[in-house]
Amino acid sequence: PLTQLRCCHDSVAAQTYPDVTHFMVADGHPQSEVDSWPVRHIPLAWNHGDFGDTPRTVAAMSVCSQGFDAIAFLDADNWYEPNHLEALVGRQRETGAHVVTATRNLIRPDGSLMAVCKQSDGDSFCDMNCFLITRAAFAVIGAWAFKDPRASIVDDYILWSLIKTSGATLAHVAEPTVNYRTLWAMTYIEHGEVPPPGARCMLRS
């Protein structure tokens, strides 16, 4: 929905870090109103059905070719706290890390806070919305992009595994600065809550 896109974009526009360029990639369903926003809007002709991996790849390729120093991903239904990029860039400058990860809040569909996520900790796992990947590690995104498309449902785990085995140096920000709107049923069960209508389950064969 356009309201979620607006929330996502507004959170990027509100960043306290001064030098941010927002790319928005429409995966087959472009919203014409986005063309009037201060973003680089890249509409794709059809939906790829790969959990957003093709749009992320297209954006990353554009970022790389235009000479940007780092990339952070953000799903359209999630949003950043205003200090998110400032905190990650600051940590990168302190440590020289190739990849910096953020902590995330788990958010219910109504926008309320459930808990701080313990799973995406920048050690055992990192969600796609929590990365700041510098140019020194861009090659990892390329390796991730050309994975078996059947693996898209576990795309975050594949990217994290590639980063961990690439030799890239890592740093983490403990303060939660990403708001992750979750519809995974197991997340609610783990926190003693009833999954909301439309909640998804991870099926393993």
PDB file of C-alpha atoms in Angstrom:
ATOM      1  CA  PRO A   1       0.000   0.000   0.000  1.00  0.00           C
ATOM      2  CA  LEU A   2       1.074   3.554  -0.673  1.00  0.00           C
ATOM      3  CA  THR A   3       0.850   4.412   3.039  1.00  0.00           C
ATOM      4  CA  GLN A   4       3.539   1.826   3.830  1.00  0.00           C
ATOM      5  CA  LEU A   5       5.745   3.093   1.009  1.00  0.00           C
ATOM      6  CA  ARG A   6       5.338   6.601   2.391  1.00  0.00           C
ATOM      7  CA  CYS A   7       6.312   5.472   5.896  1.00  0.00           C
ATOM      8  CA  CYS A   8       9.378   3.721   4.495  1.00  0.00           C
ATOM      9  CA  HIS A   9      10.433   6.735   2.437  1.00  0.00           C
ATOM     10  CA  ASP A  10       9.727   9.251   5.207  1.00  0.00           C
ATOM     11  CA  SER A  11      11.997   7.292   7.548  1.00  0.00           C
ATOM     12  CA  VAL A  12      14.836   7.551   5.028  1.00  0.00           C
ATOM     13  CA  ALA A  13      14.166  11.242   4.420  1.00  0.00           C
ATOM     14  CA  ALA A  14      14.263  11.855   8.189  1.00  0.00           C
ATOM     15  CA  GLN A  15      17.757  10.397   8.664  1.00  0.00           C
ATOM     16  CA  THR A  16      20.094  12.543  10.732  1.00  0.00           C
ATOM     17  CA  TYR A  17      23.008  11.451   8.550  1.00  0.00           C
ATOM     18  CA  PRO A  18      23.227  14.218   5.922  1.00  0.00           C
ATOM     19  CA  ASP A  19      24.220  12.426   2.710  1.00  0.00           C
ATOM     20  CA  VAL A  20      21.574   9.844   1.809  1.00  0.00           C
ATOM     21  CA  THR A  21      20.181   8.937  -1.624  1.00  0.00           C
ATOM     22  CA  HIS A  22      17.042   6.803  -1.627  1.00  0.00           C
ATOM     23  CA  PHE A  23      16.463   4.278  -4.420  1.00  0.00           C
ATOM     24  CA  MET A  24      12.990   2.747  -4.645  1.00  0.00           C
ATOM     25  CA  VAL A  25      12.495  -0.219  -6.983  1.00  0.00           C
ATOM     26  CA  ALA A  26       8.939  -1.188  -7.940  1.00  0.00           C
ATOM     27  CA  ASP A  27       8.708  -4.927  -8.535  1.00  0.00           C
ATOM     28  CA  GLY A  28       6.039  -4.906 -11.248  1.00  0.00           C
ATOM     29  CA  HIS A  29       3.523  -2.653  -9.502  1.00  0.00           C
ATOM     30  CA  PRO A  30       4.861   0.928  -9.761  1.00  0.00           C
ATOM     31  CA  GLN A  31       2.995   3.682  -7.937  1.00  0.00           C
ATOM     32  CA  SER A  32       2.955   6.800 -10.122  1.00  0.00           C
ATOM     33  CA  GLU A  33       2.916   9.070  -7.061  1.00  0.00           C
ATOM     34  CA  VAL A  34       6.414   7.879  -6.143  1.00  0.00           C
ATOM     35  CA  ASP A  35       7.735   9.646  -9.253  1.00  0.00           C
ATOM     36  CA  SER A  36       7.067  12.971  -7.513  1.00  0.00           C
ATOM     37  CA  TRP A  37       9.014  11.992  -4.367  1.00  0.00           C
ATOM     38  CA  PRO A  38      12.712  12.881  -3.928  1.00  0.00           C
ATOM     39  CA  VAL A  39      13.853   9.343  -4.719  1.00  0.00           C
ATOM     40  CA  ARG A  40      15.453   7.500  -7.628  1.00  0.00           C
ATOM     41  CA  HIS A  41      12.459   5.442  -8.732  1.00  0.00           C
ATOM     42  CA  ILE A  42      13.250   2.330 -10.785  1.00  0.00           C
ATOM     43  CA  PRO A  43      10.079   0.580 -12.002  1.00  0.00           C
ATOM     44  CA  LEU A  44      10.401  -3.022 -13.197  1.00  0.00           C
ATOM     45  CA  ALA A  45       8.002  -4.229 -15.879  1.00  0.00           C
ATOM     46  CA  TRP A  46       6.758  -7.301 -13.990  1.00  0.00           C
ATOM     47  CA  ASN A  47       6.811  -8.910 -10.573  1.00  0.00           C
ATOM     48  CA  HIS A  48       9.626 -11.408 -10.120  1.00  0.00           C
ATOM     49  CA  GLY A  49       8.109 -13.275  -7.181  1.00  0.00           C
ATOM     50  CA  ASP A  50      11.473 -13.794  -5.461  1.00  0.00           C
ATOM     51  CA  PHE A  51      10.861 -12.095  -2.108  1.00  0.00           C
ATOM     52  CA  GLY A  52      12.360  -8.813  -3.327  1.00  0.00           C
ATOM     53  CA  ASP A  53      15.731 -10.215  -4.394  1.00  0.00           C
ATOM     54  CA  THR A  54      15.598  -8.896  -7.977  1.00  0.00           C
ATOM     55  CA  PRO A  55      14.686  -5.336  -6.877  1.00  0.00           C
ATOM     56  CA  ARG A  56      17.491  -5.389  -4.308  1.00  0.00           C
ATOM     57  CA  THR A  57      19.938  -6.600  -6.967  1.00  0.00           C
ATOM     58  CA  VAL A  58      18.882  -3.903  -9.436  1.00  0.00           C
ATOM     59  CA  ALA A  59      19.253  -1.198  -6.787  1.00  0.00           C
ATOM     60  CA  ALA A  60      22.647  -2.529  -5.692  1.00  0.00           C
ATOM     61  CA  MET A  61      23.931  -2.577  -9.273  1.00  0.00           C
ATOM     62  CA  SER A  62      22.794   1.014  -9.770  1.00  0.00           C
ATOM     63  CA  VAL A  63      24.389   2.096  -6.488  1.00  0.00           C
ATOM     64  CA  CYS A  64      27.673   0.429  -7.441  1.00  0.00           C
ATOM     65  CA  SER A  65      27.811   1.854 -10.976  1.00  0.00           C
ATOM     66  CA  GLN A  66      27.080   5.387  -9.753  1.00  0.00           C
ATOM     67  CA  GLY A  67      30.002   5.383  -7.340  1.00  0.00           C
ATOM     68  CA  PHE A  68      28.241   5.323  -3.971  1.00  0.00           C
ATOM     69  CA  ASP A  69      30.298   4.226  -0.978  1.00  0.00           C
ATOM     70  CA  ALA A  70      27.785   1.980   0.793  1.00  0.00           C
ATOM     71  CA  ILE A  71      24.325   0.484   0.532  1.00  0.00           C
ATOM     72  CA  ALA A  72      21.615  -0.226   3.108  1.00  0.00           C
ATOM     73  CA  PHE A  73      18.491  -2.215   2.225  1.00  0.00           C
ATOM     74  CA  LEU A  74      14.985  -1.474   3.516  1.00  0.00           C
ATOM     75  CA  ASP A  75      11.847  -3.450   2.714  1.00  0.00           C
ATOM     76  CA  ALA A  76       8.868  -1.310   1.784  1.00  0.00           C
ATOM     77  CA  ASP A  77       6.820  -2.275   4.858  1.00  0.00           C
ATOM     78  CA  ASN A  78       9.588  -1.494   7.363  1.00  0.00           C
ATOM     79  CA  TRP A  79      11.212   1.726   8.529  1.00  0.00           C
ATOM     80  CA  TYR A  80      14.308   3.211  10.162  1.00  0.00           C
ATOM     81  CA  GLU A  81      14.704   5.239  13.321  1.00  0.00           C
ATOM     82  CA  PRO A  82      16.072   8.734  12.460  1.00  0.00           C
ATOM     83  CA  ASN A  83      19.576   7.940  13.757  1.00  0.00           C
ATOM     84  CA  HIS A  84      19.906   4.596  11.947  1.00  0.00           C
ATOM     85  CA  LEU A  85      22.403   5.528   9.252  1.00  0.00           C
ATOM     86  CA  GLU A  86      24.283   7.957  11.463  1.00  0.00           C
ATOM     87  CA  ALA A  87      24.816   5.162  14.002  1.00  0.00           C
ATOM     88  CA  LEU A  88      25.956   2.641  11.384  1.00  0.00           C
ATOM     89  CA  VAL A  89      28.245   5.050   9.552  1.00  0.00           C
ATOM     90  CA  GLY A  90      29.698   6.184  12.870  1.00  0.00           C
ATOM     91  CA  ARG A  91      30.411   2.592  13.847  1.00  0.00           C
ATOM     92  CA  GLN A  92      32.017   1.953  10.456  1.00  0.00           C
ATOM     93  CA  ARG A  93      34.295   4.961  10.869  1.00  0.00           C
ATOM     94  CA  GLU A  94      35.272   3.825  14.363  1.00  0.00           C
ATOM     95  CA  THR A  95      36.130   0.284  13.307  1.00  0.00           C
ATOM     96  CA  GLY A  96      36.870   0.375   9.575  1.00  0.00           C
ATOM     97  CA  ALA A  97      34.512  -2.607   9.181  1.00  0.00           C
ATOM     98  CA  HIS A  98      33.449  -3.641   5.691  1.00  0.00           C
ATOM     99  CA  VAL A  99      29.938  -4.491   6.909  1.00  0.00           C
ATOM    100  CA  VAL A 100      28.045  -2.970   9.853  1.00  0.00           C
ATOM    101  CA  THR A 101      24.850  -4.500  11.211  1.00  0.00           C
ATOM    102  CA  ALA A 102      22.002  -2.980  13.193  1.00  0.00           C
ATOM    103  CA  THR A 103      19.688  -4.336  15.864  1.00  0.00           C
ATOM    104  CA  ARG A 104      15.978  -4.403  15.010  1.00  0.00           C
ATOM    105  CA  ASN A 105      12.647  -3.992  16.759  1.00  0.00           C
ATOM    106  CA  LEU A 106       9.931  -6.539  16.057  1.00  0.00           C
ATOM    107  CA  ILE A 107       6.739  -4.700  15.105  1.00  0.00           C
ATOM    108  CA  ARG A 108       3.185  -6.024  14.956  1.00  0.00           C
ATOM    109  CA  PRO A 109       1.037  -5.317  11.860  1.00  0.00           C
ATOM    110  CA  ASP A 110      -0.692  -2.465  13.708  1.00  0.00           C
ATOM    111  CA  GLY A 111       2.673  -0.708  14.190  1.00  0.00           C
ATOM    112  CA  SER A 112       3.067  -1.479  17.893  1.00  0.00           C
ATOM    113  CA  LEU A 113       6.326  -2.765  19.386  1.00  0.00           C
ATOM    114  CA  MET A 114       6.472  -6.454  20.276  1.00  0.00           C
ATOM    115  CA  ALA A 115      10.111  -6.802  21.369  1.00  0.00           C
ATOM    116  CA  VAL A 116      13.727  -6.188  20.473  1.00  0.00           C
ATOM    117  CA  CYS A 117      14.801  -9.007  18.152  1.00  0.00           C
ATOM    118  CA  LYS A 118      17.338 -11.445  19.618  1.00  0.00           C
ATOM    119  CA  GLN A 119      17.764 -13.459  16.418  1.00  0.00           C
ATOM    120  CA  SER A 120      19.262 -10.786  14.133  1.00  0.00           C
ATOM    121  CA  ASP A 121      22.258 -10.030  16.320  1.00  0.00           C
ATOM    122  CA  GLY A 122      25.055  -9.435  13.803  1.00  0.00           C
ATOM    123  CA  ASP A 123      26.773 -12.609  14.974  1.00  0.00           C
ATOM    124  CA  SER A 124      24.633 -15.676  14.284  1.00  0.00           C
ATOM    125  CA  PHE A 125      22.389 -13.906  11.754  1.00  0.00           C
ATOM    126  CA  CYS A 126      21.523 -10.560  10.200  1.00  0.00           C
ATOM    127  CA  ASP A 127      18.290  -9.582   8.459  1.00  0.00           C
ATOM    128  CA  MET A 128      18.533  -7.795   5.105  1.00  0.00           C
ATOM    129  CA  ASN A 129      17.029  -4.597   6.550  1.00  0.00           C
ATOM    130  CA  CYS A 130      19.858  -4.332   9.087  1.00  0.00           C
ATOM    131  CA  PHE A 131      22.921  -4.120   6.817  1.00  0.00           C
ATOM    132  CA  LEU A 132      25.264  -1.314   5.898  1.00  0.00           C
ATOM    133  CA  ILE A 133      27.538  -2.833   3.244  1.00  0.00           C
ATOM    134  CA  THR A 134      30.496  -0.757   2.103  1.00  0.00           C
ATOM    135  CA  ARG A 135      32.064  -0.861  -1.348  1.00  0.00           C
ATOM    136  CA  ALA A 136      34.828  -3.154  -0.081  1.00  0.00           C
ATOM    137  CA  ALA A 137      32.173  -5.888   0.315  1.00  0.00           C
ATOM    138  CA  PHE A 138      29.971  -5.170  -2.725  1.00  0.00           C
ATOM    139  CA  ALA A 139      31.233  -8.341  -4.463  1.00  0.00           C
ATOM    140  CA  VAL A 140      29.363 -10.396  -1.868  1.00  0.00           C
ATOM    141  CA  ILE A 141      26.080  -8.884  -3.070  1.00  0.00           C
ATOM    142  CA  GLY A 142      26.936 -10.039  -6.596  1.00  0.00           C
ATOM    143  CA  ALA A 143      27.568 -13.596  -5.408  1.00  0.00           C
ATOM    144  CA  TRP A 144      24.280 -13.524  -3.488  1.00  0.00           C
ATOM    145  CA  ALA A 145      22.302 -12.151  -6.457  1.00  0.00           C
ATOM    146  CA  PHE A 146      23.090 -15.121  -8.681  1.00  0.00           C
ATOM    147  CA  LYS A 147      22.100 -17.842  -6.243  1.00  0.00           C
ATOM    148  CA  ASP A 148      19.588 -20.548  -7.098  1.00  0.00           C
ATOM    149  CA  PRO A 149      16.251 -18.647  -7.315  1.00  0.00           C
ATOM    150  CA  ARG A 150      14.568 -21.428  -5.345  1.00  0.00           C
ATOM    151  CA  ALA A 151      16.603 -20.259  -2.360  1.00  0.00           C
ATOM    152  CA  SER A 152      15.023 -16.793  -2.321  1.00  0.00           C
ATOM    153  CA  ILE A 153      12.817 -17.637   0.661  1.00  0.00           C
ATOM    154  CA  VAL A 154      15.988 -17.896   2.786  1.00  0.00           C
ATOM    155  CA  ASP A 155      17.792 -15.040   1.025  1.00  0.00           C
ATOM    156  CA  ASP A 156      18.832 -13.281   4.238  1.00  0.00           C
ATOM    157  CA  TYR A 157      20.517 -16.422   5.546  1.00  0.00           C
ATOM    158  CA  ILE A 158      22.394 -16.921   2.287  1.00  0.00           C
ATOM    159  CA  LEU A 159      23.695 -13.347   2.221  1.00  0.00           C
ATOM    160  CA  TRP A 160      24.758 -13.590   5.870  1.00  0.00           C
ATOM    161  CA  SER A 161      26.586 -16.860   5.200  1.00  0.00           C
ATOM    162  CA  LEU A 162      28.398 -15.364   2.205  1.00  0.00           C
ATOM    163  CA  ILE A 163      29.446 -12.320   4.233  1.00  0.00           C
ATOM    164  CA  LYS A 164      30.671 -14.443   7.133  1.00  0.00           C
ATOM    165  CA  THR A 165      32.811 -16.602   4.838  1.00  0.00           C
ATOM    166  CA  SER A 166      34.061 -13.786   2.592  1.00  0.00           C
ATOM    167  CA  GLY A 167      36.681 -12.401   4.936  1.00  0.00           C
ATOM    168  CA  ALA A 168      34.757  -9.122   5.286  1.00  0.00           C
ATOM    169  CA  THR A 169      35.281  -7.435   8.649  1.00  0.00           C
ATOM    170  CA  LEU A 170      32.163  -6.890  10.757  1.00  0.00           C
ATOM    171  CA  ALA A 171      30.864  -4.490  13.392  1.00  0.00           C
ATOM    172  CA  HIS A 172      27.500  -4.221  15.126  1.00  0.00           C
ATOM    173  CA  VAL A 173      25.328  -1.485  16.646  1.00  0.00           C
ATOM    174  CA  ALA A 174      23.465  -2.706  19.736  1.00  0.00           C
ATOM    175  CA  GLU A 175      20.820   0.043  19.783  1.00  0.00           C
ATOM    176  CA  PRO A 176      17.737  -1.033  17.782  1.00  0.00           C
ATOM    177  CA  THR A 177      17.325   1.350  14.846  1.00  0.00           C
ATOM    178  CA  VAL A 178      15.349  -0.806  12.382  1.00  0.00           C
ATOM    179  CA  ASN A 179      11.622  -1.398  12.747  1.00  0.00           C
ATOM    180  CA  TYR A 180      10.754  -4.777  11.242  1.00  0.00           C
ATOM    181  CA  ARG A 181       7.044  -5.366  10.662  1.00  0.00           C
ATOM    182  CA  THR A 182       6.810  -9.137  10.997  1.00  0.00           C
ATOM    183  CA  LEU A 183       4.191 -11.548   9.714  1.00  0.00           C
ATOM    184  CA  TRP A 184       6.125 -14.717  10.552  1.00  0.00           C
ATOM    185  CA  ALA A 185       3.905 -16.873  12.766  1.00  0.00           C
ATOM    186  CA  MET A 186       6.839 -18.348  14.677  1.00  0.00           C
ATOM    187  CA  THR A 187       7.913 -14.889  15.860  1.00  0.00           C
ATOM    188  CA  TYR A 188       4.575 -14.423  17.647  1.00  0.00           C
ATOM    189  CA  ILE A 189       4.601 -17.938  19.082  1.00  0.00           C
ATOM    190  CA  GLU A 190       8.126 -17.423  20.440  1.00  0.00           C
ATOM    191  CA  HIS A 191       6.933 -14.280  22.230  1.00  0.00           C
ATOM    192  CA  GLY A 192       3.815 -15.916  23.664  1.00  0.00           C
ATOM    193  CA  GLU A 193       1.386 -14.234  21.279  1.00  0.00           C
ATOM    194  CA  VAL A 194      -1.254 -15.497  18.871  1.00  0.00           C
ATOM    195  CA  PRO A 195      -0.131 -14.986  15.253  1.00  0.00           C
ATOM    196  CA  PRO A 196      -2.188 -12.323  13.468  1.00  0.00           C
ATOM    197  CA  PRO A 197      -4.437 -13.057  10.486  1.00  0.00           C
ATOM    198  CA  GLY A 198      -2.351 -13.669   7.385  1.00  0.00           C
ATOM    199  CA  ALA A 199       0.730 -14.769   9.332  1.00  0.00           C
ATOM    200  CA  ARG A 200       3.191 -16.906   7.340  1.00  0.00           C
ATOM    201  CA  CYS A 201       4.907 -20.170   8.146  1.00  0.00           C
ATOM    202  CA  MET A 202       8.337 -21.298   6.969  1.00  0.00           C
ATOM    203  CA  LEU A 203       7.950 -24.665   5.253  1.00  0.00           C
ATOM    204  CA  ARG A 204      10.938 -26.992   5.008  1.00  0.00           C
ATOM    205  CA  SER A 205      11.076 -29.960   2.663  1.00  0.00           C
TER     206      SER A 205
END
